[in-house]
Structure formats: structure tokens, C-alpha cells
Short mmCIF file of C-alpha atoms in Angstrom, two decimals:
data_model
loop_
_atom_site.label_atom_id
_atom_site.label_comp_id
_atom_site.label_asym_id
_atom_site.label_seq_id
_atom_site.Cartn_x
_atom_site.Cartn_y
_atom_site.Cartn_z
CA UNK A 1 14.27 27.39 1.44
CA UNK A 2 11.87 25.65 3.27
CA UNK A 3 12.76 22.55 5.04
CA UNK A 4 10.88 19.05 5.09
CA UNK A 5 9.52 18.42 8.32
CA UNK A 6 7.93 15.09 8.32
CA UNK A 7 4.75 14.14 10.94
CA UNK A 8 5.59 11.10 13.12
CA UNK A 9 2.63 9.34 13.98
CA UNK A 10 2.97 7.25 16.95
CA UNK A 11 1.12 4.16 18.26
CA UNK A 12 2.77 1.20 16.60
CA UNK A 13 5.43 -0.73 18.71
CA UNK A 14 6.75 -2.89 16.19
CA UNK A 15 7.82 -2.54 12.35
CA UNK A 16 5.01 -0.65 9.97
CA UNK A 17 4.77 -3.29 7.07
CA UNK A 18 1.83 -1.58 4.73
CA UNK A 19 0.12 1.47 4.49
CA UNK A 20 -2.91 2.42 2.50
CA UNK A 21 -5.07 5.46 1.83
CA UNK A 22 -8.73 5.61 1.21
CA UNK A 23 -10.07 8.18 -1.80
CA UNK A 24 -11.15 11.56 -0.82
CA UNK A 25 -14.57 11.55 1.11
CA UNK A 26 -16.43 14.68 2.46
CA UNK A 27 -14.37 13.99 5.84
CA UNK A 28 -11.22 14.20 3.84
CA UNK A 29 -8.89 11.09 3.00
CA UNK A 30 -7.93 8.21 5.45
CA UNK A 31 -4.93 6.37 6.15
CA UNK A 32 -4.38 2.63 7.40
CA UNK A 33 -1.25 0.98 8.56
CA UNK A 34 -0.29 -2.63 9.41
CA UNK A 35 2.43 -3.68 11.98
CA UNK A 36 3.95 -6.63 13.40
CA UNK A 37 2.57 -5.62 16.68
CA UNK A 38 -0.87 -6.78 15.44
CA UNK A 39 -2.73 -3.44 15.78
CA UNK A 40 -3.80 -1.88 12.47
CA UNK A 41 -4.52 1.63 12.83
CA UNK A 42 -6.89 4.34 11.16
CA UNK A 43 -5.77 8.06 10.89
CA UNK A 44 -6.68 11.08 9.15
CA UNK A 45 -4.82 11.19 5.81
CA UNK A 46 -3.57 14.85 6.11
CA UNK A 47 -2.65 15.18 9.64
CA UNK A 48 -1.87 11.36 10.83
CA UNK A 49 -4.14 12.16 13.84
CA UNK A 50 -5.32 8.83 15.18
CA UNK A 51 -8.73 7.97 14.64
CA UNK A 52 -8.87 4.38 16.22
CA UNK A 53 -7.48 0.86 16.37
CA UNK A 54 -8.36 -2.66 14.93
CA UNK A 55 -8.51 -5.12 17.66
CA UNK A 56 -8.97 -8.64 16.89
CA UNK A 57 -6.00 -10.30 15.13
CA UNK A 58 -3.60 -12.70 17.13
CA UNK A 59 -0.60 -12.20 15.32
CA UNK A 60 1.60 -9.75 13.19
CA UNK A 61 -0.60 -7.76 10.52
CA UNK A 62 1.14 -7.94 7.20
CA UNK A 63 -1.43 -6.15 4.99
CA UNK A 64 -4.05 -3.63 5.42
CA UNK A 65 -6.22 -1.63 2.99
CA UNK A 66 -9.48 0.76 2.98
CA UNK A 67 -12.15 1.08 0.23
CA UNK A 68 -12.09 4.10 -1.90
CA UNK A 69 -14.89 5.67 0.21
CA UNK A 70 -13.15 4.74 3.68
CA UNK A 71 -16.55 2.71 4.51
CA UNK A 72 -14.64 -0.80 5.35
CA UNK A 73 -11.25 -1.78 6.06
CA UNK A 74 -9.46 -5.01 5.52
CA UNK A 75 -6.41 -6.55 7.24
CA UNK A 76 -4.18 -9.60 6.69
CA UNK A 77 -2.10 -11.09 9.27
CA UNK A 78 -0.02 -14.04 10.55
CA UNK A 79 -2.80 -15.82 12.61
CA UNK A 80 -4.11 -17.23 9.23
CA UNK A 81 -6.86 -14.88 8.96
CA UNK A 82 -8.04 -11.84 6.76
CA UNK A 83 -10.80 -9.80 8.89
CA UNK A 84 -13.30 -7.26 7.33
CA UNK A 85 -14.18 -4.19 9.35
CA UNK A 86 -16.58 -1.29 9.49
CA UNK A 87 -13.75 1.60 9.21
CA UNK A 88 -15.26 4.34 11.31
CA UNK A 89 -16.65 2.22 14.10
CA UNK A 90 -13.77 -0.65 13.93
CA UNK A 91 -16.59 -2.88 14.43
CA UNK A 92 -15.60 -6.58 13.19
CA UNK A 93 -17.72 -7.41 10.13
CA UNK A 94 -16.22 -10.99 9.16
CA UNK A 95 -13.01 -13.29 9.43
CA UNK A 96 -11.89 -15.14 6.69
CA UNK A 97 -9.60 -18.39 7.71
CA UNK A 98 -6.86 -19.29 5.42
CA UNK A 99 -4.50 -22.09 5.26
CA UNK A 100 -1.46 -19.83 5.81
CA UNK A 101 -0.10 -16.26 6.69
CA UNK A 102 -1.99 -13.31 4.56
CA UNK A 103 0.68 -11.17 3.24
CA UNK A 104 -1.53 -9.40 0.79
CA UNK A 105 -5.00 -7.94 0.74
CA UNK A 106 -6.95 -5.77 -1.56
CA UNK A 107 -10.83 -4.97 -2.11
CA UNK A 108 -12.44 -5.19 -5.64
CA UNK A 109 -14.08 -1.74 -6.65
CA UNK A 110 -17.53 -2.49 -6.02
CA UNK A 111 -16.50 -3.74 -2.46
CA UNK A 112 -18.08 -7.04 -2.78
CA UNK A 113 -15.05 -9.07 -2.74
CA UNK A 114 -11.40 -9.43 -1.13
CA UNK A 115 -8.51 -10.51 -2.76
CA UNK A 116 -5.85 -12.10 -0.65
CA UNK A 117 -2.38 -13.49 -1.01
CA UNK A 118 -0.76 -16.11 1.22
CA UNK A 119 2.56 -17.23 2.14
CA UNK A 120 1.68 -20.53 0.84
CA UNK A 121 1.92 -19.00 -2.66
CA UNK A 122 -2.13 -18.91 -3.36
CA UNK A 123 -4.52 -16.25 -4.13
CA UNK A 124 -8.00 -16.09 -2.96
CA UNK A 125 -11.22 -14.49 -3.50
CA UNK A 126 -13.12 -13.97 -0.75
CA UNK A 127 -16.96 -12.91 -0.70
CA UNK A 128 -17.53 -9.90 1.59
CA UNK A 129 -21.43 -10.23 1.05
CA UNK A 130 -21.32 -13.90 1.93
CA UNK A 131 -18.35 -14.42 4.41
CA UNK A 132 -19.32 -18.18 4.80
CA UNK A 133 -19.15 -18.88 1.16
CA UNK A 134 -16.09 -21.04 0.13
CA UNK A 135 -13.11 -19.08 -0.94
CA UNK A 136 -12.40 -19.21 -4.69
CA UNK A 137 -8.86 -20.28 -5.58
CA UNK A 138 -6.67 -18.87 -8.20
CA UNK A 139 -3.76 -20.86 -9.69
CA UNK A 140 -0.98 -20.60 -7.24
CA UNK A 141 2.39 -18.81 -7.80
CA UNK A 142 5.73 -20.56 -7.45
CA UNK A 143 6.66 -18.61 -4.26
CA UNK A 144 5.10 -16.53 -1.45
CA UNK A 145 2.66 -13.55 -2.72
CA UNK A 146 3.67 -10.39 -1.63
CA UNK A 147 0.92 -7.98 -3.49
CA UNK A 148 -2.21 -8.05 -4.94
CA UNK A 149 -4.64 -5.43 -6.48
CA UNK A 150 -7.74 -5.13 -8.81
CA UNK A 151 -8.25 -3.65 -11.81
CA UNK A 152 -10.96 -0.53 -11.93
CA UNK A 153 -13.61 -2.89 -13.98
CA UNK A 154 -12.88 -5.66 -11.64
CA UNK A 155 -12.02 -8.17 -14.05
CA UNK A 156 -8.40 -8.28 -13.68
CA UNK A 157 -6.39 -9.30 -10.54
CA UNK A 158 -2.71 -8.26 -10.50
CA UNK A 159 -0.46 -10.44 -8.18
CA UNK A 160 3.37 -10.27 -7.44
CA UNK A 161 5.23 -12.65 -5.57
CA UNK A 162 9.12 -13.57 -5.11
CA UNK A 163 9.06 -15.63 -8.44
CA UNK A 164 10.15 -12.64 -10.40
CA UNK A 165 6.91 -11.90 -12.14
CA UNK A 166 3.53 -10.20 -12.05
CA UNK A 167 0.53 -12.50 -12.93
CA UNK A 168 -2.77 -11.22 -14.23
CA UNK A 169 -5.72 -12.93 -13.44
CA UNK A 170 -9.15 -12.73 -15.26
CA UNK A 171 -11.80 -13.22 -12.73
CA UNK A 172 -14.55 -14.32 -15.15
CA UNK A 173 -12.66 -17.20 -16.01
CA UNK A 174 -10.46 -17.51 -12.64
CA UNK A 175 -7.42 -18.00 -14.96
CA UNK A 176 -4.12 -16.63 -15.41
CA UNK A 177 -4.11 -14.58 -18.74
CA UNK A 178 -0.92 -12.86 -18.68
CA UNK A 179 2.41 -12.86 -16.65
CA UNK A 180 4.86 -10.14 -16.67
CA UNK A 181 8.54 -10.97 -16.36
CA UNK A 182 10.61 -8.66 -13.85
CA UNK A 183 14.32 -8.46 -13.19
CA UNK A 184 13.87 -9.21 -9.48
CA UNK A 185 11.06 -10.17 -6.83
CA UNK A 186 8.36 -7.56 -6.93
CA UNK A 187 7.81 -6.20 -3.44
CA UNK A 188 5.36 -3.27 -4.32
CA UNK A 189 2.36 -3.05 -6.68
CA UNK A 190 0.12 -0.25 -7.08
CA UNK A 191 -2.45 0.51 -9.49
CA UNK A 192 -3.28 4.20 -10.06
CA UNK A 193 -6.75 5.27 -8.74
CA UNK A 194 -8.11 5.76 -12.24
CA UNK A 195 -7.06 2.29 -13.18
CA UNK A 196 -4.78 3.23 -16.05
CA UNK A 197 -1.21 2.78 -14.76
CA UNK A 198 0.12 -0.09 -12.58
CA UNK A 199 3.60 0.56 -10.71
CA UNK A 200 5.78 -2.26 -9.81
CA UNK A 201 9.03 -2.09 -7.52
CA UNK A 202 11.38 -4.73 -7.91
CA UNK A 203 15.00 -4.47 -6.13
CA UNK A 204 16.77 -1.42 -7.66
CA UNK A 205 14.35 -0.76 -10.56
CA UNK A 206 10.49 0.58 -10.61
CA UNK A 207 8.69 -0.21 -13.53
CA UNK A 208 5.47 1.75 -14.60
CA UNK A 209 3.04 -0.14 -16.93
CA UNK A 210 0.18 0.84 -19.22
CA UNK A 211 -2.51 -0.97 -17.08
CA UNK A 212 -4.53 -2.00 -20.34
CA UNK A 213 -1.93 -3.03 -22.66
CA UNK A 214 0.40 -4.18 -19.90
CA UNK A 215 3.33 -2.88 -21.70
CA UNK A 216 6.09 -1.18 -19.92
CA UNK A 217 5.89 2.68 -20.14
CA UNK A 218 8.96 3.85 -18.02
CA UNK A 219 11.57 2.00 -16.43
CA UNK A 220 13.56 4.08 -13.47
CA UNK A 221 16.80 2.90 -12.14
CA UNK A 222 17.14 3.43 -8.39
CA UNK A 223 20.25 4.34 -6.03
CA UNK A 224 19.64 1.40 -3.90
CA UNK A 225 17.43 -1.70 -3.24
CA UNK A 226 13.69 -0.46 -2.98
CA UNK A 227 10.84 -2.33 -1.01
CA UNK A 228 8.08 0.13 -2.22
CA UNK A 229 7.18 2.75 -4.65
CA UNK A 230 4.03 4.84 -5.31
CA UNK A 231 3.13 7.36 -8.12
CA UNK A 232 1.71 10.79 -8.00
CA UNK A 233 -1.76 11.38 -9.06
CA UNK A 234 -0.47 13.60 -11.72
CA UNK A 235 1.97 10.77 -12.87
CA UNK A 236 4.70 13.35 -12.83
CA UNK A 237 6.48 12.03 -9.89
CA UNK A 238 7.29 8.83 -7.96
CA UNK A 239 8.10 8.33 -4.43
CA UNK A 240 10.12 5.00 -2.93
CA UNK A 241 12.10 3.76 0.10
CA UNK A 242 13.94 0.72 0.85
CA UNK A 243 16.89 -0.52 2.67
CA UNK A 244 18.96 2.47 2.98
CA UNK A 245 16.51 4.13 5.11
CA UNK A 246 15.76 7.15 2.76
CA UNK A 247 12.80 8.44 0.98
CA UNK A 248 12.95 9.40 -2.35
CA UNK A 249 11.34 11.28 -4.93
CA UNK A 250 11.86 10.85 -8.85
CA UNK A 251 10.75 12.59 -11.87
CA UNK A 252 8.87 10.03 -13.79
CA UNK A 253 9.59 11.62 -17.33
CA UNK A 254 13.49 11.59 -17.03
CA UNK A 255 14.26 9.44 -14.11
CA UNK A 256 16.10 12.49 -12.40
CA UNK A 257 16.42 12.23 -8.38
CA UNK A 258 14.34 15.23 -7.27
CA UNK A 259 14.47 14.76 -3.39
CA UNK A 260 15.86 12.35 -0.74
CA UNK A 261 15.23 12.69 3.13
CA UNK A 262 16.33 10.96 6.01
CA UNK A 263 14.31 10.55 8.96
CA UNK A 264 13.63 6.61 9.56
CA UNK A 265 15.84 4.50 11.84
CA UNK A 266 15.24 1.20 9.80
CA UNK A 267 14.31 -0.10 6.32
CA UNK A 268 11.33 1.54 4.55
CA UNK A 269 8.72 -1.10 4.01
CA UNK A 270 5.84 1.04 2.63
CA UNK A 271 5.21 4.17 0.89
CA UNK A 272 1.98 5.71 -0.39
CA UNK A 273 0.83 8.79 -2.09
CA UNK A 274 -2.37 10.46 -0.71
CA UNK A 275 -5.15 10.73 -3.11
CA UNK A 276 -4.76 14.71 -3.22
CA UNK A 277 -1.13 14.16 -3.90
CA UNK A 278 -0.23 16.49 -1.08
CA UNK A 279 1.31 13.87 1.23
CA UNK A 280 2.89 10.69 1.28
CA UNK A 281 3.37 8.09 4.02
CA UNK A 282 6.03 5.95 4.79
CA UNK A 283 6.15 2.91 7.04
CA UNK A 284 9.65 1.38 8.74
CA UNK A 285 10.96 -1.37 10.40
CA UNK A 286 11.86 1.25 12.96
CA UNK A 287 8.15 1.16 14.00
CA UNK A 288 7.04 4.46 12.85
CA UNK A 289 4.61 5.94 10.25
CA UNK A 290 5.68 9.29 8.83
CA UNK A 291 3.86 12.03 6.56
CA UNK A 292 5.86 13.98 4.07
CA UNK A 293 4.99 16.96 2.10
CA UNK A 294 4.95 16.98 -1.55
CA UNK A 295 5.26 20.69 -1.92
CA UNK A 296 7.54 21.38 0.96
CA UNK A 297 6.44 24.98 2.61
CA UNK A 298 3.14 24.91 1.40
CA UNK A 299 0.14 25.06 4.14
CA UNK A 300 -1.43 21.89 4.32
CA UNK A 301 -2.69 19.81 7.29
CA UNK A 302 -0.33 20.41 10.36
CA UNK A 303 2.16 22.27 8.12
CA UNK A 304 2.75 25.96 7.93
CA UNK A 305 3.75 28.18 4.87
CA UNK A 306 7.26 28.21 6.31
CA UNK A 307 7.96 24.88 6.14
CA UNK A 308 7.52 23.98 9.77
CA UNK A 309 4.91 21.99 11.33
CA UNK A 310 2.09 23.65 13.70
CA UNK A 311 3.01 20.70 16.30
CA UNK A 312 6.35 21.88 17.93
CA UNK A 313 7.48 18.17 17.89
CA UNK A 314 6.03 17.53 14.44
CA UNK A 315 4.06 14.77 16.02
CA UNK A 316 0.62 13.73 14.96
CA UNK A 317 -1.67 13.41 18.01
CA UNK A 318 -2.61 9.60 19.20
#
């Protein structure tokens, strides 16, 4: 039986708190990571090889994201700013000042706007085309915003906070149109690339919603407190990580635990599947970013068919 050999992506010196993949491009997919060291990094999505570092923030970077085509990157930080970047060159395109720490960030699918969530409980809309324009403000949460994402038609924004709910905002009216109650604070929120499924992680529960009806279709009980979860593109499995330092994979249909792996030496803050579903990434309090095979033993990226890595120390280049 093949053994899971994760790839460790060096470079960060403090906890890795957010990770995000682009879509598949002609150059493959790309992976961005946010860290408290203030140095968000771009990597090849299949190998973890370092592409570049976005330099300019003056504090911990709490959130990072890429457009689907990997042409733009955006980051949110403790220096009360969100920044827009040209992803491949690392060129700084715009800075959006905020009244508090920017904890969450996402692009609209047309790349025209950024959605940001702040520690001051507010959700904002920023224009990428007119960076000097005043930010639009959505009604505030009752506690710090943790995650934001946008519907595939760019009409709805989903935001989560520590107030035990997921808020749904209509961008055509800038009004909250629905609130989805949860059992605990929602620490992870992910919309599938086809826009049909919303996955939320709250404490020891992962809830999967139909993104159109906003009705829950699956609820999976977790063995410990999870901070992040990500659904496979096929929707057959979900990966999760949290306070017990392990990365888990579960069957969505029956909730069965399929795999669990140790490798990190601190709580896991973020997990995400790649767009082709072949790997998933994990970022941890231990300052490392790791890539894991979805199908152990398959030849892919730096992994060989015998389950080993073509790099002797299973470390991506930096």
C-alpha cells in the first residue's frame, strides 16, 4: 500500500493562516498563501514550487486569494489595508485602506470588485477598476468577519463571522437577504467553482448547502474542532483540518472518515483542494504549507507512482 508523502513548501517564518488556488490555466493552477510573517507567496499548484513573494504589507497578512485565471492576486492584512497585485510579476496595482484589520478577502468573478471583511464587523466592496472610489459598505455583523465569498453570477455575497451565522447579501441592493444560523462560529466558507455548493466549517460540524436554495444538504460530524474545510470538485469527498493537527478526508455521502494524516506540528488554519482535485493544501500554526495527494500512489507533480516524492526530502523548491 502506498504511503502519503506530503510536500512541504518552505518560505514562511510564522503561521500560515489562509490558502487559495486559482483555476486551471494553460500553465496549470497556482496557489497563494497568507502568513503572519507579512509575506504572501505564490506557488505552482501541482508541485508547490515558489513563484514569488508579494512585498508591501507592514503587518501580518490574514487573507489571500487569486482570480480564476490567476492574473490577479489580492491580500488583506493587519496594516488596515487590502492590496491588489498583478499575480505573475508581483506588481502592486492598488491599496485599499480600511478602518481595521482585513481578515477576509475575495474577488467577484468578473474581477471588477473585491469583497473584504474586517475585524470591525464590516463587509466592504472595493472597485478594482476605480481604486480611488469610495468603498461600499454592507450592513455590519455583530462580531468579527471571518470569511467572504461571491456567487458565480456576482449577485450574492456570503460572509461569516463569530456571530454564529452566514449572512447572504444581494449586491444589487446592498441588503442582507438571508441569514443562515449555525451551531458555532463559522471559521471557513467555500463556494464550489461551479457556484452550486457552499461548504461551511463550524466547530465540530461541516455543513454543505445548496447555493441556490441555501438549504443544507449534508451535515458531517467531525472528530475534533475544525478550522477549515474544502469540498472536492466531484463533491464526493471533503478535507478538513483544525486544532488536533491532523488533516482528514471524509466521504460526503455517508460521512465516513476515509483518511487522516499527521504532519503538522501546530493547529491547521486552512485547507483547500486544487481545481483538478489531485492535491489539497494545508496551512498551519507551525509556519508550514503542505501539499497532499488526493489519490495516494498516483504519479502527479513531484510524486511518483510508488507513493514517494521525486524530491528526496519531500520539500518543494523555494
